[in-house]
């Protein structure tokens, strides 16, 4: 495994957690938080995608391996790099704004919203991650769009606007891991590993199934 790929995954995940947690700490509002996360992924994916694929998410990496779009050895190497990046991003956010401000927003840890059951948050994370990985596989792998990073980032914006108040809309075990490690809040952490992995597998398999239905060539127009 080339160290450049691991560094790219660590940097991209660092940027996601750093920007996302600071948006929460600075009271950017739901729209601001959604765009902070989405744009962080968009710019990092477009900057570093040619190095590592710009995954920045253990669930995405696992989803790609489940559908044979990436070998398991690569995924096994990427996940620790992503977790290191997430941890450093969370600590950098803490160092920037201080403990008082971070503590006031729960260190940006994803948790079920007020009045939302564990099951409701779990289901939301499954669905949101399925949407995300469906788009990743379709746009970045099948279509190889030059705008893939932007489209994936906008998917994250949509997901957070829809699910942020319900589950935190993490869609990413690394997004949960870094802030949880800094804060020591592991209460619902299992949700944000298991649900995104299930959702990632679901989204990736749907993407592959529907790809089999897509015409390989465009039929000629009839006069």
Tab-separated table of N, CA, C and O in Angstrom, residues 170-212:
chain	number	residue	atom	x	y	z
A	170	UNK	N	-24.541	11.066	10.532
A	170	UNK	CA	-23.091	10.860	10.434
A	170	UNK	C	-22.733	10.135	9.146
A	170	UNK	O	-21.815	10.528	8.433
A	171	UNK	N	-23.412	9.018	8.878
A	171	UNK	CA	-23.194	8.222	7.654
A	171	UNK	C	-21.763	7.723	7.533
A	171	UNK	O	-21.339	7.324	6.456
A	172	UNK	N	-21.022	7.771	8.607
A	172	UNK	CA	-19.580	7.582	8.518
A	172	UNK	C	-19.034	7.233	9.905
A	172	UNK	O	-19.040	8.090	10.799
A	173	UNK	N	-18.572	6.011	10.114
A	173	UNK	CA	-18.028	5.657	11.433
A	173	UNK	C	-16.885	6.557	11.883
A	173	UNK	O	-16.737	6.823	13.088
A	174	UNK	N	-16.072	7.033	10.945
A	174	UNK	CA	-14.965	7.917	11.318
A	174	UNK	C	-15.486	9.256	11.821
A	174	UNK	O	-14.907	9.857	12.738
A	175	UNK	N	-16.581	9.733	11.233
A	175	UNK	CA	-17.183	11.009	11.663
A	175	UNK	C	-17.627	10.918	13.118
A	175	UNK	O	-17.596	11.908	13.851
A	176	UNK	N	-18.052	9.738	13.534
A	176	UNK	CA	-18.466	9.531	14.923
A	176	UNK	C	-17.282	9.233	15.835
A	176	UNK	O	-17.258	9.660	16.994
A	177	UNK	N	-16.303	8.503	15.302
A	177	UNK	CA	-15.202	8.024	16.135
A	177	UNK	C	-14.349	9.163	16.694
A	177	UNK	O	-14.032	9.177	17.892
A	178	UNK	N	-13.934	10.102	15.848
A	178	UNK	CA	-13.055	11.182	16.294
A	178	UNK	C	-13.655	11.989	17.440
A	178	UNK	O	-13.042	12.095	18.522
A	179	UNK	N	-14.854	12.554	17.276
A	179	UNK	CA	-15.467	13.295	18.381
A	179	UNK	C	-15.750	12.439	19.611
A	179	UNK	O	-15.643	12.920	20.738
A	180	UNK	N	-16.113	11.161	19.416
A	180	UNK	CA	-16.367	10.285	20.562
A	180	UNK	C	-15.091	10.069	21.372
A	180	UNK	O	-15.111	10.056	22.611
A	181	UNK	N	-13.974	9.911	20.685
A	181	UNK	CA	-12.703	9.702	21.379
A	181	UNK	C	-12.310	10.947	22.165
A	181	UNK	O	-11.826	10.844	23.303
A	182	UNK	N	-12.514	12.114	21.577
A	182	UNK	CA	-12.154	13.360	22.256
A	182	UNK	C	-13.048	13.595	23.468
A	182	UNK	O	-12.583	14.037	24.525
A	183	UNK	N	-14.341	13.298	23.329
A	183	UNK	CA	-15.300	13.600	24.391
A	183	UNK	C	-15.450	12.494	25.417
A	183	UNK	O	-15.867	12.746	26.551
A	184	UNK	N	-15.151	11.257	25.020
A	184	UNK	CA	-15.404	10.117	25.890
A	184	UNK	C	-16.849	9.659	25.878
A	184	UNK	O	-17.255	8.833	26.699
A	185	UNK	N	-17.638	10.187	24.955
A	185	UNK	CA	-19.057	9.824	24.852
A	185	UNK	C	-19.211	8.674	23.861
A	185	UNK	O	-19.228	8.876	22.649
A	186	UNK	N	-19.348	7.462	24.380
A	186	UNK	CA	-19.492	6.274	23.549
A	186	UNK	C	-20.897	5.669	23.667
A	186	UNK	O	-21.136	4.552	23.205
A	187	UNK	N	-21.826	6.415	24.238
A	187	UNK	CA	-23.128	5.853	24.609
A	187	UNK	C	-23.845	5.182	23.434
A	187	UNK	O	-24.358	4.073	23.564
A	188	UNK	N	-23.901	5.846	22.315
A	188	UNK	CA	-24.622	5.314	21.156
A	188	UNK	C	-23.690	5.026	19.983
A	188	UNK	O	-24.141	4.921	18.845
A	189	UNK	N	-22.425	4.874	20.307
A	189	UNK	CA	-21.431	4.780	19.238
A	189	UNK	C	-21.662	3.580	18.326
A	189	UNK	O	-21.384	3.647	17.112
A	190	UNK	N	-22.154	2.496	18.865
A	190	UNK	CA	-22.367	1.287	18.066
A	190	UNK	C	-23.305	1.547	16.884
A	190	UNK	O	-23.142	0.935	15.821
A	191	UNK	N	-24.273	2.445	17.094
A	191	UNK	CA	-25.207	2.764	16.006
A	191	UNK	C	-24.451	3.269	14.788
A	191	UNK	O	-24.766	2.901	13.641
A	192	UNK	N	-23.449	4.092	15.035
A	192	UNK	CA	-22.778	4.820	13.959
A	192	UNK	C	-21.648	4.026	13.311
A	192	UNK	O	-20.939	4.552	12.449
A	193	UNK	N	-21.506	2.767	13.740
A	193	UNK	CA	-20.702	1.800	13.000
A	193	UNK	C	-21.600	0.824	12.257
A	193	UNK	O	-21.492	0.673	11.042
A	194	UNK	N	-22.489	0.198	13.014
A	194	UNK	CA	-23.294	-0.875	12.423
A	194	UNK	C	-24.260	-0.364	11.349
A	194	UNK	O	-24.342	-0.944	10.256
A	195	UNK	N	-24.985	0.694	11.657
A	195	UNK	CA	-25.977	1.198	10.694
A	195	UNK	C	-25.333	1.683	9.394
A	195	UNK	O	-25.815	1.328	8.298
A	196	UNK	N	-24.263	2.489	9.428
A	196	UNK	CA	-23.642	2.895	8.158
A	196	UNK	C	-23.076	1.724	7.350
A	196	UNK	O	-23.132	1.752	6.116
A	197	UNK	N	-22.542	0.717	8.027
A	197	UNK	CA	-22.005	-0.433	7.288
A	197	UNK	C	-23.134	-1.187	6.592
A	197	UNK	O	-23.018	-1.572	5.416
A	198	UNK	N	-24.254	-1.378	7.287
A	198	UNK	CA	-25.409	-2.028	6.657
A	198	UNK	C	-25.914	-1.177	5.493
A	198	UNK	O	-26.180	-1.679	4.388
A	199	UNK	N	-26.046	0.121	5.720
A	199	UNK	CA	-26.509	1.015	4.666
A	199	UNK	C	-25.571	1.057	3.476
A	199	UNK	O	-26.014	1.097	2.318
A	200	UNK	N	-24.266	1.035	3.751
A	200	UNK	CA	-23.283	1.051	2.674
A	200	UNK	C	-23.398	-0.195	1.815
A	200	UNK	O	-23.355	-0.127	0.572
A	201	UNK	N	-23.536	-1.345	2.457
A	201	UNK	CA	-23.712	-2.585	1.702
A	201	UNK	C	-24.968	-2.552	0.864
A	201	UNK	O	-24.964	-2.933	-0.316
A	202	UNK	N	-26.055	-2.060	1.458
A	202	UNK	CA	-27.323	-1.961	0.732
A	202	UNK	C	-27.199	-1.036	-0.473
A	202	UNK	O	-27.613	-1.379	-1.589
A	203	UNK	N	-26.638	0.155	-0.248
A	203	UNK	CA	-26.489	1.113	-1.343
A	203	UNK	C	-25.599	0.605	-2.449
A	203	UNK	O	-25.888	0.787	-3.642
A	204	UNK	N	-24.495	-0.052	-2.082
A	204	UNK	CA	-23.562	-0.563	-3.085
A	204	UNK	C	-24.193	-1.683	-3.905
A	204	UNK	O	-24.040	-1.737	-5.136
A	205	UNK	N	-24.936	-2.573	-3.246
A	205	UNK	CA	-25.572	-3.672	-3.976
A	205	UNK	C	-26.685	-3.158	-4.894
A	205	UNK	O	-26.856	-3.662	-6.007
A	206	UNK	N	-27.429	-2.160	-4.445
A	206	UNK	CA	-28.458	-1.568	-5.311
A	206	UNK	C	-27.811	-0.920	-6.530
A	206	UNK	O	-28.296	-1.059	-7.658
A	207	UNK	N	-26.700	-0.231	-6.313
A	207	UNK	CA	-25.993	0.403	-7.421
A	207	UNK	C	-25.537	-0.624	-8.446
A	207	UNK	O	-25.673	-0.421	-9.664
A	208	UNK	N	-24.993	-1.740	-7.966
A	208	UNK	CA	-24.530	-2.779	-8.882
A	208	UNK	C	-25.699	-3.459	-9.593
A	208	UNK	O	-25.631	-3.753	-10.789
A	209	UNK	N	-26.792	-3.694	-8.877
A	209	UNK	CA	-27.958	-4.341	-9.481
A	209	UNK	C	-28.546	-3.472	-10.584
A	209	UNK	O	-28.845	-3.952	-11.684
A	210	UNK	N	-28.698	-2.185	-10.297
A	210	UNK	CA	-29.275	-1.288	-11.308
A	210	UNK	C	-28.319	-1.051	-12.470
A	210	UNK	O	-28.761	-0.787	-13.585
A	211	UNK	N	-27.031	-1.156	-12.220
A	211	UNK	CA	-26.062	-1.011	-13.313
A	211	UNK	C	-26.246	-2.119	-14.334
A	211	UNK	O	-26.081	-1.909	-15.538
A	212	UNK	N	-26.627	-3.301	-13.861
A	212	UNK	CA	-26.867	-4.412	-14.779
A	212	UNK	C	-28.067	-4.195	-15.675
A	212	UNK	O	-28.204	-4.841	-16.713
